[in-house]
Short mmCIF file of C-alpha atoms in Angstrom, two decimals:
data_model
loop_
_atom_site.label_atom_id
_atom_site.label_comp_id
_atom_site.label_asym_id
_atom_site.label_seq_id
_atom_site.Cartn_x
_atom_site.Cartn_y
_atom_site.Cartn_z
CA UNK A 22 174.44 87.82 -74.61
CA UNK A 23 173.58 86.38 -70.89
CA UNK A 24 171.61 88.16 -68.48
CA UNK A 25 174.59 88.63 -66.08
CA UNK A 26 176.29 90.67 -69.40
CA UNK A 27 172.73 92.00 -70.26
CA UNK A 28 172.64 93.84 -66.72
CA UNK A 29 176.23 95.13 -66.50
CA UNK A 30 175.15 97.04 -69.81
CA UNK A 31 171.75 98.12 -68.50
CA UNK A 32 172.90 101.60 -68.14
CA UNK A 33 174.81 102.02 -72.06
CA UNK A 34 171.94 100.30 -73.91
CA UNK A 35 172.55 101.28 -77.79
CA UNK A 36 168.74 101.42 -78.19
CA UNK A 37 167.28 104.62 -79.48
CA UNK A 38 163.99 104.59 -77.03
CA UNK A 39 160.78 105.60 -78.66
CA UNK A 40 158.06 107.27 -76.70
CA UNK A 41 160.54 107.80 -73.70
CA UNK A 42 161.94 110.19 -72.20
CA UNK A 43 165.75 109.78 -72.81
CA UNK A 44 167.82 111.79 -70.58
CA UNK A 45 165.47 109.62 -68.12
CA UNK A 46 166.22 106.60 -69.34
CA UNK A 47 170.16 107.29 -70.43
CA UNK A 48 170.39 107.74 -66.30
CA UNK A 49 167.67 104.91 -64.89
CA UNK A 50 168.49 102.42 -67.98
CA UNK A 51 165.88 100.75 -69.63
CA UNK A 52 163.67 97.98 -67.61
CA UNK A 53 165.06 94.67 -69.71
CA UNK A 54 162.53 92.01 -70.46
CA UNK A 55 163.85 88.27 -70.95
CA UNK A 56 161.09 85.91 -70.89
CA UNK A 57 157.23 85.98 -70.85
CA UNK A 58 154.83 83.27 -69.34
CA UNK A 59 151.13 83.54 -69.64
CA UNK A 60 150.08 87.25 -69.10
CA UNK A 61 152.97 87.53 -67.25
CA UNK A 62 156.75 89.03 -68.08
CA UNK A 63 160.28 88.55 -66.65
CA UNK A 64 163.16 90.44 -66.18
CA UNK A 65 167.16 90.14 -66.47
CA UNK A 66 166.97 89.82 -62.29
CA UNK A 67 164.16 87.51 -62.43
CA UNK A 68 161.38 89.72 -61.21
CA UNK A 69 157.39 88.87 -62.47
CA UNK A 70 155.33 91.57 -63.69
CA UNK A 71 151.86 91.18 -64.48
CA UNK A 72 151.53 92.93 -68.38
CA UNK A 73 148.68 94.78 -67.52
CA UNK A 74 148.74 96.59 -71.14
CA UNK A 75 149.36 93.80 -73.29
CA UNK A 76 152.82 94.89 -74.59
CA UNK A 77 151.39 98.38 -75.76
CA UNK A 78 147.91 96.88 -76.13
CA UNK A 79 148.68 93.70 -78.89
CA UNK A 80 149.96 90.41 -76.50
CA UNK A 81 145.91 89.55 -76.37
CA UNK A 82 147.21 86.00 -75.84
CA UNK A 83 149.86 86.16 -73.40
CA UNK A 84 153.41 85.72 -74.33
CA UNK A 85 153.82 82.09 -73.94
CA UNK A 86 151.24 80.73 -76.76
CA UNK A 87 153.20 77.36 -78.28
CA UNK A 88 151.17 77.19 -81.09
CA UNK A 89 152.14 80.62 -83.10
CA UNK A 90 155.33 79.67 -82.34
CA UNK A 91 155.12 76.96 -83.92
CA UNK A 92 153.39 78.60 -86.75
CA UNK A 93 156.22 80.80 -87.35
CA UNK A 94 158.47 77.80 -87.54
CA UNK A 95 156.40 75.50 -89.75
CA UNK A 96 156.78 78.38 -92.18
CA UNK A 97 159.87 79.70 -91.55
CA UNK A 98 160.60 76.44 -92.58
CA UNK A 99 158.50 76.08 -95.71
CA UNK A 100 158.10 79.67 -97.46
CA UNK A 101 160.14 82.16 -95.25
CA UNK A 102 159.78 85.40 -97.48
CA UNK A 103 157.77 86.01 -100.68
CA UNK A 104 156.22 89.01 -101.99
CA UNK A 105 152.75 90.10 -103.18
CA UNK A 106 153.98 92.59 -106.11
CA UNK A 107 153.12 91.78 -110.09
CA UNK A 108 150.80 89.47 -109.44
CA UNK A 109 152.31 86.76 -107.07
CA UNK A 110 150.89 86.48 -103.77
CA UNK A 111 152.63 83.92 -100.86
CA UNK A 112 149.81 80.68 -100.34
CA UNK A 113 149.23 81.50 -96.79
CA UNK A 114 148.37 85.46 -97.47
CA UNK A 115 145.46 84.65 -99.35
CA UNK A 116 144.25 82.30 -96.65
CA UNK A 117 144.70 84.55 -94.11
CA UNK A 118 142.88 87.38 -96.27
CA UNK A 119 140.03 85.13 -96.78
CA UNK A 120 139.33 84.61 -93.05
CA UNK A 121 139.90 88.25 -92.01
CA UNK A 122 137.56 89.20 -94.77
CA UNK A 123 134.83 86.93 -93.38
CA UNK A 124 135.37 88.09 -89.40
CA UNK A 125 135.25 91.62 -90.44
CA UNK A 126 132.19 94.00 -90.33
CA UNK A 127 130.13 93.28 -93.27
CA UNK A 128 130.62 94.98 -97.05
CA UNK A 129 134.25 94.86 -96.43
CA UNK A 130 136.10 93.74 -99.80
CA UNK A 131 139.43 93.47 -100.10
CA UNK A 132 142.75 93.43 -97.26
CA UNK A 133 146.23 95.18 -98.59
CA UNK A 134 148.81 93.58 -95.54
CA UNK A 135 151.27 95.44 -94.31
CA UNK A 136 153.82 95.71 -91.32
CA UNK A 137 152.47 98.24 -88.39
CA UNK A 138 148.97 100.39 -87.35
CA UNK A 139 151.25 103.46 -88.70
CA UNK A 140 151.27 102.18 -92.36
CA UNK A 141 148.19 100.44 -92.64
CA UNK A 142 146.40 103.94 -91.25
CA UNK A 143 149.30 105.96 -93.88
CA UNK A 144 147.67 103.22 -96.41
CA UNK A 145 144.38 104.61 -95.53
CA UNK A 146 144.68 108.15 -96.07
CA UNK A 147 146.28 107.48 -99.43
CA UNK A 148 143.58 105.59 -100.61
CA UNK A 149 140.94 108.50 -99.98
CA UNK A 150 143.45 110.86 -101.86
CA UNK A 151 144.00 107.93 -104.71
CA UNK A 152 139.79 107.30 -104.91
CA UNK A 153 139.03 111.22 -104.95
CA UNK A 154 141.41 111.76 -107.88
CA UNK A 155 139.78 108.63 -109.44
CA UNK A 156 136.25 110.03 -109.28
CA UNK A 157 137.69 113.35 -110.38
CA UNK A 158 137.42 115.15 -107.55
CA UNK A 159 140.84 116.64 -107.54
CA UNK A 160 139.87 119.17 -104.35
CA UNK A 161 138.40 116.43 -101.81
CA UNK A 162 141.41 115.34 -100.00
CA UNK A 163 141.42 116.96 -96.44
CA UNK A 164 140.87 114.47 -93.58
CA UNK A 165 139.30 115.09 -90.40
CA UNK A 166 140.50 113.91 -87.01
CA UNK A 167 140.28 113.94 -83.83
CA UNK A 168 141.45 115.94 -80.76
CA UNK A 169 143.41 113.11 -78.42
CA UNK A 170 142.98 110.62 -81.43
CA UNK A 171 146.35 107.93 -82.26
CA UNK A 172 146.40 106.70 -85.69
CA UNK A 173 150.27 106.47 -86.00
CA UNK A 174 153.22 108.15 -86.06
CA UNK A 175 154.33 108.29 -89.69
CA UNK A 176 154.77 111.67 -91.31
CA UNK A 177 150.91 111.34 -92.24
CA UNK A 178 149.64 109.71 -89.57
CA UNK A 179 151.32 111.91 -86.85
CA UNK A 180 149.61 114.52 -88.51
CA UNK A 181 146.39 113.04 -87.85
CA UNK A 182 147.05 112.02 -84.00
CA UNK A 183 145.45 114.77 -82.01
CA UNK A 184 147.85 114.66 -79.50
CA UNK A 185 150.87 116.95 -78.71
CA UNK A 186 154.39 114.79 -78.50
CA UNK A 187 153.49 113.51 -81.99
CA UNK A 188 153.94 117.18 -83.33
CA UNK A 189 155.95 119.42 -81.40
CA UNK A 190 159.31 120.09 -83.49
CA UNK A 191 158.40 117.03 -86.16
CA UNK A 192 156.77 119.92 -87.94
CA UNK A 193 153.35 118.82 -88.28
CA UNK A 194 150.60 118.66 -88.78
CA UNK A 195 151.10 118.72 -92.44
CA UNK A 196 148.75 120.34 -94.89
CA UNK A 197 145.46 119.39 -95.28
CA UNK A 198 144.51 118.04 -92.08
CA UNK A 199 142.20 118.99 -89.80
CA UNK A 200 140.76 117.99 -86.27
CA UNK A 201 137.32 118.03 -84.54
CA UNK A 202 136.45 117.77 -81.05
CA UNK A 203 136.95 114.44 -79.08
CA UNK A 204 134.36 112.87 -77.56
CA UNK A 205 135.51 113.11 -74.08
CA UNK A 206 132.20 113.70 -71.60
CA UNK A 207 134.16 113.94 -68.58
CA UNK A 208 136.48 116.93 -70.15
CA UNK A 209 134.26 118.58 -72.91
CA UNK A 210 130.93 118.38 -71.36
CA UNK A 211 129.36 122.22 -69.99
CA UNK A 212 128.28 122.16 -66.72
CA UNK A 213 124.93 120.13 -66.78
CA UNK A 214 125.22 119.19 -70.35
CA UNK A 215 123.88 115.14 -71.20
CA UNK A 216 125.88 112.72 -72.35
CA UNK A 217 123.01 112.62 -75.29
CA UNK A 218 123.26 116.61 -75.79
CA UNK A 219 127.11 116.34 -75.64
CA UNK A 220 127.34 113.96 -78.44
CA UNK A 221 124.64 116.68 -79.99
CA UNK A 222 126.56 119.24 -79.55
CA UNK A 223 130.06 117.58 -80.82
CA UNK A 224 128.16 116.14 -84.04
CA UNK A 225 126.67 119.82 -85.05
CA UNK A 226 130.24 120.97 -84.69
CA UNK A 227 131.51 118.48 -86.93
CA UNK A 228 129.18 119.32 -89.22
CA UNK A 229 129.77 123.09 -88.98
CA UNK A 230 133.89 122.20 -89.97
CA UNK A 231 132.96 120.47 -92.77
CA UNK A 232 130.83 123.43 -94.12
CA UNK A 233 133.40 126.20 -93.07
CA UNK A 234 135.91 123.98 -95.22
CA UNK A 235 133.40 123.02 -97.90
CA UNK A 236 131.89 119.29 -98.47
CA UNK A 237 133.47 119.04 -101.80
CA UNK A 238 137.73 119.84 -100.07
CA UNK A 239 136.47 116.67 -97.10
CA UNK A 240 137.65 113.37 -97.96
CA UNK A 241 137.99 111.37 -94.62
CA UNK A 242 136.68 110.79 -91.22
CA UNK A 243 139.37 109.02 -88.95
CA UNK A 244 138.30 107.30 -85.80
CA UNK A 245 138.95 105.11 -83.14
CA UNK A 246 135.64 103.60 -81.69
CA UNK A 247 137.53 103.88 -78.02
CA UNK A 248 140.26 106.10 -78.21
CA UNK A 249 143.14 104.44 -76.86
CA UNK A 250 146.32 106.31 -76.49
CA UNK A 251 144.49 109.48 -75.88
CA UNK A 252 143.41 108.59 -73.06
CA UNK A 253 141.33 105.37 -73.36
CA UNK A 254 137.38 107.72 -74.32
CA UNK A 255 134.68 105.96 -74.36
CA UNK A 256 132.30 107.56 -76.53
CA UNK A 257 129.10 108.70 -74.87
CA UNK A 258 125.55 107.05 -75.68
CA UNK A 259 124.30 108.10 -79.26
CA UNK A 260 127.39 109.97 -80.44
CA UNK A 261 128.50 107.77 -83.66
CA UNK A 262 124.51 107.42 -84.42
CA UNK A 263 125.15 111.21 -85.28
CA UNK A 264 128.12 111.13 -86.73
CA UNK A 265 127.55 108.38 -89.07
CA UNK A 266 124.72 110.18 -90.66
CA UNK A 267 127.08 113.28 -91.37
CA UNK A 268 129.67 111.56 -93.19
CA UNK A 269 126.97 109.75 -95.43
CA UNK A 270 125.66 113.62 -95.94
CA UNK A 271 128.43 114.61 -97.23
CA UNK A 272 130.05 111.63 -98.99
CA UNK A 273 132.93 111.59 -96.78
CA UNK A 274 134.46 108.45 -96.39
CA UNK A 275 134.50 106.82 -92.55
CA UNK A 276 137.73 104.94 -91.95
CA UNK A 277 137.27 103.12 -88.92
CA UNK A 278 141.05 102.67 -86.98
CA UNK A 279 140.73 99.15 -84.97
CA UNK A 280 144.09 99.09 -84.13
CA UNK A 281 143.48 98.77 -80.84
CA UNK A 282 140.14 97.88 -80.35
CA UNK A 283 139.88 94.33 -83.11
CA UNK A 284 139.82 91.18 -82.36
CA UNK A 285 137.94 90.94 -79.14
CA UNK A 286 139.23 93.93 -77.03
CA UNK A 287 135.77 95.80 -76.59
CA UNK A 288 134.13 92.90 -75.74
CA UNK A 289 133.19 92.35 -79.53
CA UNK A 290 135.50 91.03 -82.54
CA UNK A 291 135.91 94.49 -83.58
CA UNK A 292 134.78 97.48 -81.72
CA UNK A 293 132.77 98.30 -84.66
CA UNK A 294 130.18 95.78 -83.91
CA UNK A 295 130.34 97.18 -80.43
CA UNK A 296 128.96 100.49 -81.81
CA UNK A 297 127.58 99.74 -84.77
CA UNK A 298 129.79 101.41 -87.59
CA UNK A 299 129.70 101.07 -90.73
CA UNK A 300 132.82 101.58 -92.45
CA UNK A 301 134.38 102.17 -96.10
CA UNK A 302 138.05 101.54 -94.64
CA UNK A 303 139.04 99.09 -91.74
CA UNK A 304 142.51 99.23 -90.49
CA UNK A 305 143.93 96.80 -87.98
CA UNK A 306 147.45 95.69 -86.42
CA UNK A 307 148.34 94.79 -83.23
CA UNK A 308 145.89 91.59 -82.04
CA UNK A 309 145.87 90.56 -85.66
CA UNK A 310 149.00 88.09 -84.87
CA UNK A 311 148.68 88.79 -80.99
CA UNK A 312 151.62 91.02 -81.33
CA UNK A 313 153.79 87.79 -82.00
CA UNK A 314 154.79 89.43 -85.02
CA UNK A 315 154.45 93.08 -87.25
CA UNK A 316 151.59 92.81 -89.57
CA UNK A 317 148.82 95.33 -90.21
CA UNK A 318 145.90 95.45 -92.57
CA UNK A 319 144.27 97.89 -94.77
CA UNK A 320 140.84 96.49 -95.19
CA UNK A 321 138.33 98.29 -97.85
CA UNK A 322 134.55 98.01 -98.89
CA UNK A 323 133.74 95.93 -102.18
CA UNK A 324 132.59 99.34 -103.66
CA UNK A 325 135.88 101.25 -103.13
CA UNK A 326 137.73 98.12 -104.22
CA UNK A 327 135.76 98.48 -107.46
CA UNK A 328 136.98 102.08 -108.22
CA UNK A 329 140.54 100.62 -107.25
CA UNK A 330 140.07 98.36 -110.31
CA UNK A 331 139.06 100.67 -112.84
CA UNK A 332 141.94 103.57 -111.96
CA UNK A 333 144.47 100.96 -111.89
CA UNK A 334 143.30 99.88 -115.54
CA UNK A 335 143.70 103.63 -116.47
CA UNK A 336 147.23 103.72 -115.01
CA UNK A 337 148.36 100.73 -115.65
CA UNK A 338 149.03 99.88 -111.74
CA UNK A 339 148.40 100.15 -108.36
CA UNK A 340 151.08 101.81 -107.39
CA UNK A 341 151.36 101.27 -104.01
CA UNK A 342 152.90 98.64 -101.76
CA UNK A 343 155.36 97.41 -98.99
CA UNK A 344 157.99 94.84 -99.36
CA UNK A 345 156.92 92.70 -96.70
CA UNK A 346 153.25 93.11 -98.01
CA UNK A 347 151.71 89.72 -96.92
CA UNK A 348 154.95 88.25 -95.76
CA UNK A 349 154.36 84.09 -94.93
CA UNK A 350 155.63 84.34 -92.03
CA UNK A 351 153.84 86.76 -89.85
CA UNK A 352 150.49 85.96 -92.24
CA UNK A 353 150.98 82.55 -90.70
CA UNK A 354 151.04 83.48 -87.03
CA UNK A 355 147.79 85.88 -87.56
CA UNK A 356 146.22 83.45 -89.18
CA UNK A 357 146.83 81.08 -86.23
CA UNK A 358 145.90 83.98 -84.02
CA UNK A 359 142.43 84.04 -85.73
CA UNK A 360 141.83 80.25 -85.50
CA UNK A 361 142.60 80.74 -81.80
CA UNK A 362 139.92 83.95 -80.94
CA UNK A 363 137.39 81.39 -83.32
CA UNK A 364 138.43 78.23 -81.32
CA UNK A 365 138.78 79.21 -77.92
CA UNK A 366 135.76 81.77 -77.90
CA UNK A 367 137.97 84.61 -76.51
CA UNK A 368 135.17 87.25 -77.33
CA UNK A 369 133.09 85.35 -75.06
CA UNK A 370 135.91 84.98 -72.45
CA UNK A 371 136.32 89.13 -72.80
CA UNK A 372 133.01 88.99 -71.87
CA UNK A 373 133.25 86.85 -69.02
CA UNK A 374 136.09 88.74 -66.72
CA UNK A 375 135.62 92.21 -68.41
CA UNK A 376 132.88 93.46 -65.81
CA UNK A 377 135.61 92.64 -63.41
CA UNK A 378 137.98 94.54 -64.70
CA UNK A 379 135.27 97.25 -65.15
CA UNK A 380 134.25 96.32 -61.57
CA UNK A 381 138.09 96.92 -60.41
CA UNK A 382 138.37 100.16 -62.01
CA UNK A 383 135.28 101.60 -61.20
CA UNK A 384 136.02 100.79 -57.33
CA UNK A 385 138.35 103.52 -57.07
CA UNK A 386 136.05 105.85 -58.38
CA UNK A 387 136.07 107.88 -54.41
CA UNK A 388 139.74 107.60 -54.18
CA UNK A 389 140.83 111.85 -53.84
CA UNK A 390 143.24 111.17 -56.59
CA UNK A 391 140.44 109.91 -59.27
CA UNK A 392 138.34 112.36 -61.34
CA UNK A 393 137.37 109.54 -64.08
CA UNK A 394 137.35 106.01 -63.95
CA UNK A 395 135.97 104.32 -67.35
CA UNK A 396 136.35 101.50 -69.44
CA UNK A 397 134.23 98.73 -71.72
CA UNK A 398 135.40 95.17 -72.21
CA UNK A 399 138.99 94.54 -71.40
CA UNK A 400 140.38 98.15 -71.67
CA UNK A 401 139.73 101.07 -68.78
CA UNK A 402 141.66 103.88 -67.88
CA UNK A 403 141.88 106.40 -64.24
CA UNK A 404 142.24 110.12 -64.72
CA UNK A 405 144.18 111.30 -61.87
CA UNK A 406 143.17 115.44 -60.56
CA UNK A 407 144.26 117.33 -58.20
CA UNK A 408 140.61 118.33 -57.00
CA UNK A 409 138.18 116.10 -57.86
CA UNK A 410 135.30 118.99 -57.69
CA UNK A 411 136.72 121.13 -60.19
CA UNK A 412 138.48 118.30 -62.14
CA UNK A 413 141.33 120.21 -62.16
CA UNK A 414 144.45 118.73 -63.10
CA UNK A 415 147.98 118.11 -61.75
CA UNK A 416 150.75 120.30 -63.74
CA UNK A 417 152.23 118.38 -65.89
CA UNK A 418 155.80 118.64 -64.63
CA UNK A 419 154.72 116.95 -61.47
CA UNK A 420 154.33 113.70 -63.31
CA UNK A 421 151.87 112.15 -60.63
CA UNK A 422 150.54 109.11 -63.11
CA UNK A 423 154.44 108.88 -64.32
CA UNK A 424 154.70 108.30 -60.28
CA UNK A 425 151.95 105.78 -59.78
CA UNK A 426 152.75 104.19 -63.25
CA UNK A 427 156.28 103.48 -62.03
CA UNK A 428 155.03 102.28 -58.31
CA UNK A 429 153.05 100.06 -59.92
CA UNK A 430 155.75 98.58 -61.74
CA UNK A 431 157.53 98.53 -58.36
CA UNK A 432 154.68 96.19 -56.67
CA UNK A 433 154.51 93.64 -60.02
CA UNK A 434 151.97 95.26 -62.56
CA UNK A 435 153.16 96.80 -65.68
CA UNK A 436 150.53 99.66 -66.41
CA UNK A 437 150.64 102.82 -68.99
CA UNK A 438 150.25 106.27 -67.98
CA UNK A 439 149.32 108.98 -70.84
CA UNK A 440 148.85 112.92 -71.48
CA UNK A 441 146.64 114.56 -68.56
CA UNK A 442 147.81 112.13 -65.75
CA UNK A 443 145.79 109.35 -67.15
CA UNK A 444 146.89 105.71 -66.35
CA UNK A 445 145.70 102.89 -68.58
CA UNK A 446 144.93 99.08 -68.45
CA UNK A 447 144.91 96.48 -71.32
CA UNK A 448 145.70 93.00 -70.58
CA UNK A 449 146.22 90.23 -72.45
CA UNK A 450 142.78 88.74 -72.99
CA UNK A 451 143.30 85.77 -71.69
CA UNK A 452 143.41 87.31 -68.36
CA UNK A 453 141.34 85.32 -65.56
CA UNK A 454 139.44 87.38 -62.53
CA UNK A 455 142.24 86.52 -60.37
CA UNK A 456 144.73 87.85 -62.31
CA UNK A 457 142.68 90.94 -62.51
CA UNK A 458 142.38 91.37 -58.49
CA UNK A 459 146.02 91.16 -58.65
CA UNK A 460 146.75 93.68 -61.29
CA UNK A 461 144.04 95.84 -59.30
CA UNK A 462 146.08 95.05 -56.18
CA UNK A 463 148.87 96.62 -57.81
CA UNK A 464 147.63 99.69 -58.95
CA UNK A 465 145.66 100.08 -55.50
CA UNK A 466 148.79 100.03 -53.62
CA UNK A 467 150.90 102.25 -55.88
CA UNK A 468 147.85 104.70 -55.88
CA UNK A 469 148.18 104.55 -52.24
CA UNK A 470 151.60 105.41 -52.66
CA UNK A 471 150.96 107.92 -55.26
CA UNK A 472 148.66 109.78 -52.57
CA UNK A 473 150.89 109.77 -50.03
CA UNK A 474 153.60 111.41 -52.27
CA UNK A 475 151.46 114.24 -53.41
CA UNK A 476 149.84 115.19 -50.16
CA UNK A 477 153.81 115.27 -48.23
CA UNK A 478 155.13 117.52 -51.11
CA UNK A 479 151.74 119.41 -50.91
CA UNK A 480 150.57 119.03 -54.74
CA UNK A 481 147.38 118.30 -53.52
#
């Protein structure tokens, strides 16, 4: 289709738009992306946008990178589909299984590949169910959550995002799970309270769910180590050195969602490292092939991979599985993507040019529209309030970050705003400090605009 056809059918796009609101976009039409160049997209009319969110947090290399397009092609060309079922496993799989294994946090095992964060997460909380019933403890199956957490949006996993549009009129939650406080200092915190007595106080009330539900029903722990569609937390000081012990406590299994936060984002290959976790399940997506294609990965400790072993011998199988399980094809672009992050040192570069994106952020800390301005590494967020002394917030039909989110866009920066007027960044990580002062140049002016909006229709 050309672009000139593209835009004439802007408005009567036969897309089903996920996480958008459609009567909005069935009268605006979708923004139509052609081409990308560096960190850096295009649309149908030829306008540059800076991607300040990586796609929806994955592009960590841009979306011009020759060489996993090439690595697509060279096995497109020489494997283009094979499966992992009964045995058989595609050359290229086990290679890139073998180098994920050896980047990951220590004690991890085995990887089971599959297509998105949703399934590999899905993956996850069928595994604690499968590993409880193979220890014989039919009742331990509950998983805990978080408030504001995103693991997915899968029947299961919906259930154990903490935030509202993943539940209202899907009917979930479903049974069986349950969700703790989140870790956010700026929200939960009582008036004086320590970032230290916080992540107390938050740890003691995990602890006190886990004995109003019983140790023995608890089979999971899900968490991000920075929460990033809820609003992009950064857990305070000394909160998963308190958590951690709990779960061990009470034999709960910690599954450790670095979906958005592996492969470099926090400033560390995994965000793990960055807080020091210690995992039984590792699930990652996104970065894994730089977004250049869907693959996700359920990765499990050598001592849960053992009890794998032994129930499948009783059953005769491992009965679970997706088609496109290790699929060549996108196995061969991640595991291009890893040689790159190895090669090129892009943990290193995160740590280069993330204190100026930190920097950025931080700067418009005094601005009357910012309560919150965090961030670690290459990912920060702004929470917009309508009085920054008693934090509190705009109402949500006023759509303030929706406003400055859109302005943005409008000036050249693509950015993401979230539940509770909270506006994101994430960009590709190979980012450089000017490109930062440009996305912050961007947001600076559309928060300019934004202000001037809300103090002439007086929502300020």
């Amino acid at each position: 289709m050309s672009l000139t056809t593209l835009a004439a059918r802007r408005d009567q796009s036969f897309h089903l738009h996920p996480s958008t609101n459609l009567r909005t976009v069935q009268t605006e039409g979708p923004l139509v992306i052609t081409r990308g160049e560096g960190v850096y997209v295009y649309d149908d009319e030829g306008r540059r946008y800076l991607e300040g969110m990586a796609g929806l947090w994955c592009a960590s290399l841009g979306f011009s990178e020759r060489r996993l397009a090439d690595a697509a092609y060279r096995q497109m060309c020489e494997l283009p589909f094979y499966h992992s079922f009964a045995g058989k496993v595609p050359a290229i799989s086990t290679e890139l299984a073998e180098r994920l294994i050896r980047m990951a946090p220590s004690g991890m095992g085995k990887v089971l590949f599959a297509n998105s964060g949703s399934e590999a997460n899905d993956t996850a909380i069928k595994l604690a169910w499968y590993i409880n019933n193979a220890l014989r403890r039919p009742q331990k199956k509950k998983i805990i959550s978080r408030q504001r957490a995103y693991h997915g949006v899968t029947v299961a996993t919906a259930s154990l995002t903490g935030l509202a549009f993943a539940h209202e009129d899907f009917d979930l939650p479903i049974a069986r799970i349950l969700h703790t406080d989140c870790p956010h200092y700026y929200r939960g915190a009582q008036p004086g309270e320590s970032e230290q007595a916080f992540a107390a106080r938050l740890a003691g009330d995990l602890e006190q769910l886990i004995l109003r539900e019983g140790p023995d029903t608890i089979a999971a722990f899900f968490a991000e180590p920075v929460m990033g569609a809820g609003g992009v937390i950064v857990p305070p000081p000394t909160y998963f050195e308190r958590i951690q012990p709990i779960l061990k406590k009470y034999d709960i299994l910690f599954v450790v969602d670095e979906v958005i936060c592996g492969f470099g984002r926090t400033g560390n290959m995994f965000g793990s490292h960055t807080f020091n976790l210690r995992p039984d399940i590792i699930t990652v997506a996104k970065a894994l092939s730089a977004g250049y294609l869907p693959i996700s990965g359920t990765l499990v400790s050598n001592a849960l991979y053992d009890i794998l072993v032994t129930q499948s011998d009783k059953l005769g199988i491992f009965g679970h599985g997706y088609t496109y399980s290790s699929h060549p094809v996108p196995a061969a672009v991640a595991l291009e993507t890893l040689k790159i992050y190895e090669e090129r040192d892009i943990v290193g570069m995160v740590r280069r040019v993330g204190p100026r994106l930190q920097a950025g952020i931080r700067s418009f800390g005094a601005h009357p529209l910012i309560g919150d301005a965090r961030g670690l590494g290459l990912i920060g967020a702004v929470e917009l309030v309508r009085d920054k002394a008693t934090k509190q917030s705009f109402d949500p039909k006023a759509g303030v970050a929706a406003y400055l989110v859109r302005r943005a866009q409008h000036h050249g920066a693509i950015l993401r705003n979230m539940p509770g007027d909270i506006v994101a960044f994430s960009p590709p990580l190979i980012i450089s400090e000017a490109e930062i002062d440009e996305m912050m140049s961007c947001f600076g002016k559309a928060l300019d605009d934004t202000w001037a909006m809300v103090r002439e229709k007086g929502l300020a």
